[in-house]
XYZ file of C-alpha atoms in Angstrom:
47
model
C 10.965 10.354 11.123
C 11.667 13.441 13.141
C 10.838 17.097 13.307
C 12.902 19.145 10.739
C 13.648 16.194 8.520
C 13.220 16.618 4.725
C 11.043 13.935 3.136
C 9.784 13.334 -0.402
C 6.097 12.831 -1.218
C 5.806 9.459 -3.088
C 3.377 10.462 -5.733
C 4.295 14.133 -6.468
C 8.046 13.797 -5.747
C 7.771 17.155 -3.879
C 10.121 17.728 -0.865
C 8.563 18.507 2.400
C 9.680 19.440 5.861
C 8.228 17.751 8.862
C 6.840 20.321 11.271
C 4.949 17.965 13.744
C 4.299 14.319 14.422
C 0.657 13.510 14.932
C 0.454 9.749 15.576
C 0.278 8.122 12.156
C 0.241 11.552 10.381
C 2.774 14.169 9.677
C 2.208 17.968 9.457
C 4.587 19.096 6.832
C 5.562 22.480 5.204
C 5.738 22.601 1.260
C 8.273 24.616 -0.745
C 5.607 27.302 -1.155
C 5.257 27.472 2.657
C 1.820 25.813 2.860
C 1.213 23.424 5.763
C -0.383 20.067 4.798
C -0.933 16.834 6.630
C 0.056 13.342 5.284
C 0.028 9.881 6.466
C 3.508 8.411 7.044
C 3.112 5.913 4.221
C 2.734 8.767 1.773
C 6.264 9.996 2.204
C 9.808 8.604 2.259
C 13.178 9.930 3.424
C 14.955 12.101 0.945
C 18.005 10.377 -0.696
């Protein structure tokens, strides 16, 4: 995973953009421009 990549949250199916890599966590921006932190296992690359 890399900064700027679009990923999908596994449970909600929402798309997120990766802003920052923080070890095993990712800081992401949502469609409504909120910043949220997720563990890497919570998201998958968008198809």
